[in-house]
Short mmCIF file of C-alpha atoms and ligand atoms in Angstrom, two decimals:
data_model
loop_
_atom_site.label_atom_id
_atom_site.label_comp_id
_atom_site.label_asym_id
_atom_site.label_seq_id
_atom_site.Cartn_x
_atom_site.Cartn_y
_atom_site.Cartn_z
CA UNK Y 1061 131.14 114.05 -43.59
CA UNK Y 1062 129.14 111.08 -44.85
CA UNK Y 1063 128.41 110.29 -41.08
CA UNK Y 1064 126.70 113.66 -40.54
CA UNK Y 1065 124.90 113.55 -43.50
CA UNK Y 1066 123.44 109.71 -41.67
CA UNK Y 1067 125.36 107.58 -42.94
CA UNK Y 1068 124.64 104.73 -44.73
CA UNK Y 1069 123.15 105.74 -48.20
CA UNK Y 1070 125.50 108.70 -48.33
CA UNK Y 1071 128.53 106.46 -47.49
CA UNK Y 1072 130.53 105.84 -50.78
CA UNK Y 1073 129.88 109.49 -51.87
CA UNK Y 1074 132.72 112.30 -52.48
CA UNK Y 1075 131.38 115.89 -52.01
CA UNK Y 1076 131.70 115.80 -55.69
CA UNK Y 1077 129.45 113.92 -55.73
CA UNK Y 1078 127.04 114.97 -53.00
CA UNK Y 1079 127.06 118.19 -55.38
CA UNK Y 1080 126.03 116.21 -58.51
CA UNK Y 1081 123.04 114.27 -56.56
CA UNK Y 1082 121.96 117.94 -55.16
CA UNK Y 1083 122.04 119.21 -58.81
CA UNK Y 1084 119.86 116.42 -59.99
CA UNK Y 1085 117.70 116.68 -57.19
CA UNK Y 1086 117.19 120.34 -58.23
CA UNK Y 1087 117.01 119.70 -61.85
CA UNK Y 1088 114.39 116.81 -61.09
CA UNK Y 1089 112.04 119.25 -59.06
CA UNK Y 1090 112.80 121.78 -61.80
CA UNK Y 1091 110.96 119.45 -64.42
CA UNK Y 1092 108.08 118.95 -62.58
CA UNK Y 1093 107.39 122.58 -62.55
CA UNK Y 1094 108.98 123.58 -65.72
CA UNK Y 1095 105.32 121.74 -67.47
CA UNK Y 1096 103.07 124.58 -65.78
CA UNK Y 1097 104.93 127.22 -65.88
CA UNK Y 1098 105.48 126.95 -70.25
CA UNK Y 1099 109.37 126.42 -70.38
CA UNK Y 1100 108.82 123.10 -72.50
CA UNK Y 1101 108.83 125.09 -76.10
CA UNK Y 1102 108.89 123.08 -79.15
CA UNK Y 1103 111.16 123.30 -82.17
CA UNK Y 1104 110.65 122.26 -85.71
CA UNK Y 1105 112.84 121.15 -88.24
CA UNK Y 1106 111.37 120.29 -91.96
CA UNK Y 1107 111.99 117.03 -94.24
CA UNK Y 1108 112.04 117.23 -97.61
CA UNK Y 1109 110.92 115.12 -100.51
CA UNK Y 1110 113.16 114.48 -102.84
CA UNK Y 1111 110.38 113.21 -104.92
CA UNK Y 1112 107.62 115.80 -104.31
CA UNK Y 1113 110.12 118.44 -104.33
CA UNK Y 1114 108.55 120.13 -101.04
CA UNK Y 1115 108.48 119.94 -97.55
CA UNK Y 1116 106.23 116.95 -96.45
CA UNK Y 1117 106.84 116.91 -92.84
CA UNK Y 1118 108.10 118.89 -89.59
CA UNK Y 1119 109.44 116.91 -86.75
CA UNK Y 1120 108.66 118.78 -83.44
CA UNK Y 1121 111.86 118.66 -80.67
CA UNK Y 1122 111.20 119.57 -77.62
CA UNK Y 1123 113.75 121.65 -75.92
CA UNK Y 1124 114.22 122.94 -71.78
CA UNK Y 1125 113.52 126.87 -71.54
CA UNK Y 1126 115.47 126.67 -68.13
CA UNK Y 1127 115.43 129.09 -66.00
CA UNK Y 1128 118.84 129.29 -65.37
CA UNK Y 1129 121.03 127.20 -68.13
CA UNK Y 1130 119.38 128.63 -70.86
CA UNK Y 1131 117.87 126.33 -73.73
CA UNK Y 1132 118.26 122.64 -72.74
CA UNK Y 1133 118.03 119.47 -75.12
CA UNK Y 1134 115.96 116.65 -75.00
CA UNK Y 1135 118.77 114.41 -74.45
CA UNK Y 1136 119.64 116.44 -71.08
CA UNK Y 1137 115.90 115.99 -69.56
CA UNK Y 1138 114.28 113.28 -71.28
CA UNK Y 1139 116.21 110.43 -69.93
CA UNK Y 1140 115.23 112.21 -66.25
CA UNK Y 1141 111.79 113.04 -66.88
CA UNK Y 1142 111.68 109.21 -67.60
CA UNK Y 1143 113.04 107.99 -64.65
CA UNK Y 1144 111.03 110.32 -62.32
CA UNK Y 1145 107.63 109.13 -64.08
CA UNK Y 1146 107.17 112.41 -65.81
CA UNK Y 1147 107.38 111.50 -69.34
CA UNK Y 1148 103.82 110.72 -69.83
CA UNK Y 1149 102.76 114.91 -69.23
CA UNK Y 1150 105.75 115.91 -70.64
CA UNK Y 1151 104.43 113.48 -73.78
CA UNK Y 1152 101.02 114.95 -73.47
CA UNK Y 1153 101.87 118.89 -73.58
CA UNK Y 1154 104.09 117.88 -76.65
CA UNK Y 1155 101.48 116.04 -78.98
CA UNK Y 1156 98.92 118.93 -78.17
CA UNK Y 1157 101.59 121.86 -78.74
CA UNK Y 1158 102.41 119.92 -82.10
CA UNK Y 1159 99.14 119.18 -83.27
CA UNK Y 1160 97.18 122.83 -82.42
CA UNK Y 1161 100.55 124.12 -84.08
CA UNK Y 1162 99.93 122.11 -86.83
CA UNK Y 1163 96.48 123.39 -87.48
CA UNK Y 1164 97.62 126.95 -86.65
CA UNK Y 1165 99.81 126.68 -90.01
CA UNK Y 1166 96.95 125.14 -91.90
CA UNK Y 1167 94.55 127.75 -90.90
CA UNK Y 1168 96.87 130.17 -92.03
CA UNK Y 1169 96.73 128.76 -95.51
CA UNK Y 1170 100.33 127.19 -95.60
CA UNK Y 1171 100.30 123.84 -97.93
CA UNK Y 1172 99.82 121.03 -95.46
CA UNK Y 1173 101.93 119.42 -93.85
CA UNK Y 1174 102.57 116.17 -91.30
CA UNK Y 1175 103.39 117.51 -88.03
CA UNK Y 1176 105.95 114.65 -86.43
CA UNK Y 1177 106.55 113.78 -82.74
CA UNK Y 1178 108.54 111.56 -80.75
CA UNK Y 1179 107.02 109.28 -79.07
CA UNK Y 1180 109.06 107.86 -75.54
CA UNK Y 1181 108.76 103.69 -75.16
CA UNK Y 1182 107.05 104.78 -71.91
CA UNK Y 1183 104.23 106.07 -73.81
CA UNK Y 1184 103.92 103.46 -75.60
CA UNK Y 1185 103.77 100.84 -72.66
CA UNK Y 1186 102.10 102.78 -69.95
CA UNK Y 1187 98.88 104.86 -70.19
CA UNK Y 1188 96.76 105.19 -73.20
CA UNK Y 1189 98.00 106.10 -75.74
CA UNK Y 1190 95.64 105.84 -78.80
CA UNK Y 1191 93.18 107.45 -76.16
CA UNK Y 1192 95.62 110.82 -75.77
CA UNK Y 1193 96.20 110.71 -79.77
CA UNK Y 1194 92.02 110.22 -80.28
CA UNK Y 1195 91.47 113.60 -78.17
CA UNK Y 1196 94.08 115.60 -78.83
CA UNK Y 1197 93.42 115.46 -82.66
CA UNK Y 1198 89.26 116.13 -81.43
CA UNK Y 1199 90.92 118.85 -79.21
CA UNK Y 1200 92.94 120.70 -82.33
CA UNK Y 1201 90.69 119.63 -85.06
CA UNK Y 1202 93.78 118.25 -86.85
CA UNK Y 1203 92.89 115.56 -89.09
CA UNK Y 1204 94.52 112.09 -88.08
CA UNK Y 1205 96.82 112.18 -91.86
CA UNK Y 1206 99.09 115.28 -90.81
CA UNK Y 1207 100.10 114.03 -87.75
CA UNK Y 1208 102.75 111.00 -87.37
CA UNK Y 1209 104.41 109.51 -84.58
CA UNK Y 1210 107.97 108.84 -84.19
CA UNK Y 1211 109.11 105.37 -82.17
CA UNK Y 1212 112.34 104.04 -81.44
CA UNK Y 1213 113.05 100.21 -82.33
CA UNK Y 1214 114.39 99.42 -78.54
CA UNK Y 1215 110.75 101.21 -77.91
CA UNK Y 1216 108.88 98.40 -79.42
CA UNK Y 1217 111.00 95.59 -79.04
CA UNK Y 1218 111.37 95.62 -75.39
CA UNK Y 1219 107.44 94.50 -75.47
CA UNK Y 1220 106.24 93.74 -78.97
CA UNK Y 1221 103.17 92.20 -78.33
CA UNK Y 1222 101.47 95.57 -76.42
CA UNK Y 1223 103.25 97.90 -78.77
CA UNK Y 1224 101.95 95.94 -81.51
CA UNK Y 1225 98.13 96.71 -80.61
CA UNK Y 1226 99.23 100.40 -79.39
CA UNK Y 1227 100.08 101.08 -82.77
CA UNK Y 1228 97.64 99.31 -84.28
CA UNK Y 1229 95.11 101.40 -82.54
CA UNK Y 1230 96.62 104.66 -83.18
CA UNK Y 1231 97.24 103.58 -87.24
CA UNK Y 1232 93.20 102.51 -86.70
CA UNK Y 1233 92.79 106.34 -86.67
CA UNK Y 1234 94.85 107.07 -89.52
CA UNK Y 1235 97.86 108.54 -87.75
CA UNK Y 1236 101.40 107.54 -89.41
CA UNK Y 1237 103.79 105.57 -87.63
CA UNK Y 1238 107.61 105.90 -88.09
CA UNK Y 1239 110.51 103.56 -86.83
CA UNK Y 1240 113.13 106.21 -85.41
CA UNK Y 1241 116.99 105.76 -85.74
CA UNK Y 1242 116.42 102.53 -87.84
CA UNK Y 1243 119.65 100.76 -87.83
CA UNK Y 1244 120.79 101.70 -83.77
CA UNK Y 1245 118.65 98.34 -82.08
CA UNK Y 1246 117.27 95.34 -82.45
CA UNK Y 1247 114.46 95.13 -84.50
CA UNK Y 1248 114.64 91.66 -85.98
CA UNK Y 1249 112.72 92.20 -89.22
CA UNK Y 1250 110.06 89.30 -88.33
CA UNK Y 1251 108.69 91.50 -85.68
CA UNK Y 1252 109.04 94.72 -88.40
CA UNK Y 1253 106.87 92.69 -91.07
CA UNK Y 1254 104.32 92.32 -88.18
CA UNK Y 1255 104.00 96.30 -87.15
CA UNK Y 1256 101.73 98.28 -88.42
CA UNK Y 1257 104.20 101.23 -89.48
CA UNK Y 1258 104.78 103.03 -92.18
CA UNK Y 1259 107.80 104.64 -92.46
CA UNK Y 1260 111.76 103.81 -91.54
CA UNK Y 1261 113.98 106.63 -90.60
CA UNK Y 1262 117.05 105.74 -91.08
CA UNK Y 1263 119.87 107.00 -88.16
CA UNK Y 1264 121.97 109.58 -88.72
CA UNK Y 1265 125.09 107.72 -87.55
CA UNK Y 1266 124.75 105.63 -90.97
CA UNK Y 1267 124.15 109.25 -92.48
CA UNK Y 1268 127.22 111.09 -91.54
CA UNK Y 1269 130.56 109.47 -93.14
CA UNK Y 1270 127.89 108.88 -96.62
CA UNK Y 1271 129.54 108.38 -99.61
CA UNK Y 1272 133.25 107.46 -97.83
CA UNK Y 1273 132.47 105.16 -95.99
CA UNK Y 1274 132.04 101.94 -97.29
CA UNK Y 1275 129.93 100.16 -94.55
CA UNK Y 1276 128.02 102.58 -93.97
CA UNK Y 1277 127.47 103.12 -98.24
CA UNK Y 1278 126.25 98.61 -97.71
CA UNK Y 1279 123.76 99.67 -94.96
CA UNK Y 1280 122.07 102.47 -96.55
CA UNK Y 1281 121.61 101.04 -99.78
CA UNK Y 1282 120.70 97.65 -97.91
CA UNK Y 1283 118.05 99.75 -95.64
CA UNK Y 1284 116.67 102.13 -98.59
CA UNK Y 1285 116.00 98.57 -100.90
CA UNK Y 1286 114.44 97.00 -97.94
CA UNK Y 1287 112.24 99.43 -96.69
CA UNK Y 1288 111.01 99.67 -100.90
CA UNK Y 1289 110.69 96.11 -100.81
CA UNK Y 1290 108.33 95.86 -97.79
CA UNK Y 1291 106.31 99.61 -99.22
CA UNK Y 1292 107.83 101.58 -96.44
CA UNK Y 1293 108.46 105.41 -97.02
CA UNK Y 1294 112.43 105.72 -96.18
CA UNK Y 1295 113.56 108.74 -94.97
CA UNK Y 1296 117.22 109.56 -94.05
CA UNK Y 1297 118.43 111.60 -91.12
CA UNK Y 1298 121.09 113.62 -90.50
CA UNK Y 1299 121.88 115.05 -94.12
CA UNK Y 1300 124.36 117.71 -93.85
CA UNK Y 1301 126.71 117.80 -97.31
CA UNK Y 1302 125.41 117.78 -100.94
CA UNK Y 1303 127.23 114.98 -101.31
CA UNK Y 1304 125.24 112.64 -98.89
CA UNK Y 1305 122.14 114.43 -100.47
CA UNK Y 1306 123.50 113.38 -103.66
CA UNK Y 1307 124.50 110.03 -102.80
CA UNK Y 1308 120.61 109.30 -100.88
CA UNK Y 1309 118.72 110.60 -104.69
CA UNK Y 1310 120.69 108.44 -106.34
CA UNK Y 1311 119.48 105.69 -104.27
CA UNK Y 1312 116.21 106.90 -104.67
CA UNK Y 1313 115.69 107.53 -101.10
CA UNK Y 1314 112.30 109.36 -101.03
CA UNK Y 1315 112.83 111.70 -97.96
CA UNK Y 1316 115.40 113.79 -96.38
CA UNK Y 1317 115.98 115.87 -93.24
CA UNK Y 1318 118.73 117.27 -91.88
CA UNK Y 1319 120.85 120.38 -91.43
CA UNK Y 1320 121.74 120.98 -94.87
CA UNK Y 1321 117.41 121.38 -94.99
CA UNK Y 1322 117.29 123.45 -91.94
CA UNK Y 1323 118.14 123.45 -88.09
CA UNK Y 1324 115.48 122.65 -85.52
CA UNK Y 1325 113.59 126.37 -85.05
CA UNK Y 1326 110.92 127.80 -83.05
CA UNK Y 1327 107.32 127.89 -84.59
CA UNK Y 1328 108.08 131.18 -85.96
CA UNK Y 1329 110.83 131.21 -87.74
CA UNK Y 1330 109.48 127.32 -89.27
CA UNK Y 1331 106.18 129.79 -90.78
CA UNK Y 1332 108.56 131.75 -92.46
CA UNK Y 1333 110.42 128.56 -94.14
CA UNK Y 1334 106.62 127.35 -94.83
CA UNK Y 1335 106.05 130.50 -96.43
CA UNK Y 1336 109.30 130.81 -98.53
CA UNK Y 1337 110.13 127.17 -98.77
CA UNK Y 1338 112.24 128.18 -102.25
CA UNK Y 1339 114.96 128.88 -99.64
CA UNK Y 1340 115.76 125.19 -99.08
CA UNK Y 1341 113.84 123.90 -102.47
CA UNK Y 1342 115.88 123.85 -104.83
CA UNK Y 1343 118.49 121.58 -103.06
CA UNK Y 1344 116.23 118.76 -103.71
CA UNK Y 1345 116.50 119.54 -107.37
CA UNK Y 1346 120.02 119.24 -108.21
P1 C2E L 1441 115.58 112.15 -83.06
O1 C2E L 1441 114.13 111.98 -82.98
O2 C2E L 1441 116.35 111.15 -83.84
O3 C2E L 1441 115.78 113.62 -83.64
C1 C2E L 1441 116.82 114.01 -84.49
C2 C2E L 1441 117.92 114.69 -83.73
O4 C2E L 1441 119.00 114.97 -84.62
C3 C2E L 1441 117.53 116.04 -83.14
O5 C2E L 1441 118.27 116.26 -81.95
C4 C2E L 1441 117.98 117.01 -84.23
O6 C2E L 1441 118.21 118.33 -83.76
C5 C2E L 1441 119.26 116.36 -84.65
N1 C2E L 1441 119.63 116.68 -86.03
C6 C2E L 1441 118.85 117.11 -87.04
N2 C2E L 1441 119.54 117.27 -88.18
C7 C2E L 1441 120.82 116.93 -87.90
C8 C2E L 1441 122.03 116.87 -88.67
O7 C2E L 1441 122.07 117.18 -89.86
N3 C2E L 1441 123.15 116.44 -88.03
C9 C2E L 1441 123.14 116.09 -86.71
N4 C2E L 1441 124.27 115.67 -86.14
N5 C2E L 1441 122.01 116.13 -85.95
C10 C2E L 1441 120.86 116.53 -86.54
P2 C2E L 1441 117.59 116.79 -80.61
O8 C2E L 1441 116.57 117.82 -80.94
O9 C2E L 1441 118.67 117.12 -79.65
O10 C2E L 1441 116.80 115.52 -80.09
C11 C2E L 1441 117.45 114.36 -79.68
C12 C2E L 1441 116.50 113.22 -79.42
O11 C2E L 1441 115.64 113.52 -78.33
C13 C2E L 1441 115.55 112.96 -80.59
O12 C2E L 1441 116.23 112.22 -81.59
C14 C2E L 1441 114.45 112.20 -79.90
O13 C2E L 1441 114.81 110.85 -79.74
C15 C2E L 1441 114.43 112.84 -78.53
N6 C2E L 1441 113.30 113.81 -78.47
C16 C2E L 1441 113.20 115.03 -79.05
N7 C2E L 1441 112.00 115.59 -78.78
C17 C2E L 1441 111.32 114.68 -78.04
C18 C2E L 1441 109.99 114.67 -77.46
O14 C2E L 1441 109.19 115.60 -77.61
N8 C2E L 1441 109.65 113.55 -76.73
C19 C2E L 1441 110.50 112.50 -76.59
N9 C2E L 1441 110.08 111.44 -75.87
N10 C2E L 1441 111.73 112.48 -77.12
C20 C2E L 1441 112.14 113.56 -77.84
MG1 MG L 1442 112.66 111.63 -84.22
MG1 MG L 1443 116.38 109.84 -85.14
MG1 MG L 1444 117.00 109.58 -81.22
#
């Protein structure tokens, strides 16, 4: 069979998988259309302060309306949409969905928020980036303080000298700048001192076995004191008991997010947690 399909390439694989490469094929031509035709929808999921006592941000997660397999997550399509080159439009249709969502809710009269967004190394690296922030917020009308991008440590490591003027250029405009799943690479924290963030989210994987495990109890205290110490916001991710909500107030940690909070929802169902945010509320007060 490999010699019919001509050989070579095709050599070393099992119809298993010739069926997996046909898949991906599909699913790669898939994406490209999947832009045009609407099925990248965004959902929101809110982060509370546990000082302010209300919601302060919404991180926007972009999930795969696909045709076929139903609702698809970013971990399933991101990594791809990389590889093929498409994460740059993919990137673009995000920040603008975000930000005119964004100003939707503040033209409807909810209190203000920071609309977040996840920002892929790519971006950061290839094409202009403070450019596509600069006209997107002209675009919406969203002023620069409610919107904040999210980027991963491997992001900015991998080239810290261009990342370092990205950012710079984008926290120019007065757009907020958070370290993603702090903790998970290699950030030495020479290179942190130098970038011009703002915030540290820390990763949920430290989160989840909070207050048990005792590792995990070092690092989060460790994190929470250093982000303080250099007058970082600190966020934590992943919160999904009282008791690592408890554990993260008594540490002072200012912001939390997480499923005990909320689950990632579509815009509409997020208005009506904007509207009647006493449903999630008075968590942060205990
Ligand atoms: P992230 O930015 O760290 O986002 C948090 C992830 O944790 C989300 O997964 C969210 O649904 C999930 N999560 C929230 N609360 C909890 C919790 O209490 N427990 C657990 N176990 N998980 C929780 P999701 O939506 O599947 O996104 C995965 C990753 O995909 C994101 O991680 C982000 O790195 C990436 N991503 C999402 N949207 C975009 C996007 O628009 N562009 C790019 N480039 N990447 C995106
Ligand atoms: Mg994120
Ligand atoms: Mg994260
Ligand atoms: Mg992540």
């Amino acid at each position: 069979q490999a010699k019919e399909m001509g050989g070579g390439t095709f050599r070393f694989y099992s119809p298993d998988m010739n069926a997996r490469l046909l898949e991906r094929l599909l699913t790669e031509s898939r994406l490209r259309e999947a832009i045009g035709r609407g099925e990248l929808v965004l959902y929101y999921q809110p982060r509370v302060s546990l000082v302010k006592e209300r919601i302060v941000a919404i991180e926007a997660l972009v999930r795969w309306d696909h045709p076929e397999n139903g609702l698809m997550l970013p971990d399933d399509f991101i990594p791809i949409a990389e590889e093929i080159g498409l994460i740059e439009e993919i990137g673009r249709t995000v920040l603008m969905q975000a930000c005119e969502q964004n100003k939707r809710w503040q033209q409807q009269g909810q209190d203000p928020v920071r609309v977040s967004v996840n920002i892929s190394p790519r971006q950061l690296t290839q094409g202009d980036l403070p450019y596509l922030v600069r006209s997107v917020l002209e675009a919406t009308g969203l002023a620069p303080q409610w919107l904040e991008l999210e980027v991963t440590e491997s992001g900015l490591m991998h080239n810290i000298t261009a990342a370092q003027e990205t950012l710079q250029q984008i926290r120019d405009l007065g757009v907020g700048i958070s370290i993603d799943d702090f903790g998970t690479g290699y950030s030495s924290l020479n290179h942190l001192k130098r970038l011009p963030i703002d915030t540290l989210k820390i990763d949920k994987t430290f989160v989840r076995d909070l207050p048990f495990d005792s590792d995990d109890v070092s690092i989060v205290t460790a994190t929470i004191a250093l982000a303080k110490s250099m007058n970082l916001r600190v966020v934590a991710e992943g919160v999904r008991s009282v008791e690592q909500l408890y554990f993260l107030k008594d540490r002072e940690c200012e912001e939390v997010q997480g499923y005990l909070f909320g689950l990632p929802v579509p815009a509409e169902q997020m208005e009506g947690v904007l509207m009647h945010p006493d449903s999630i509320i008075p968590l942060a007060r205990k």
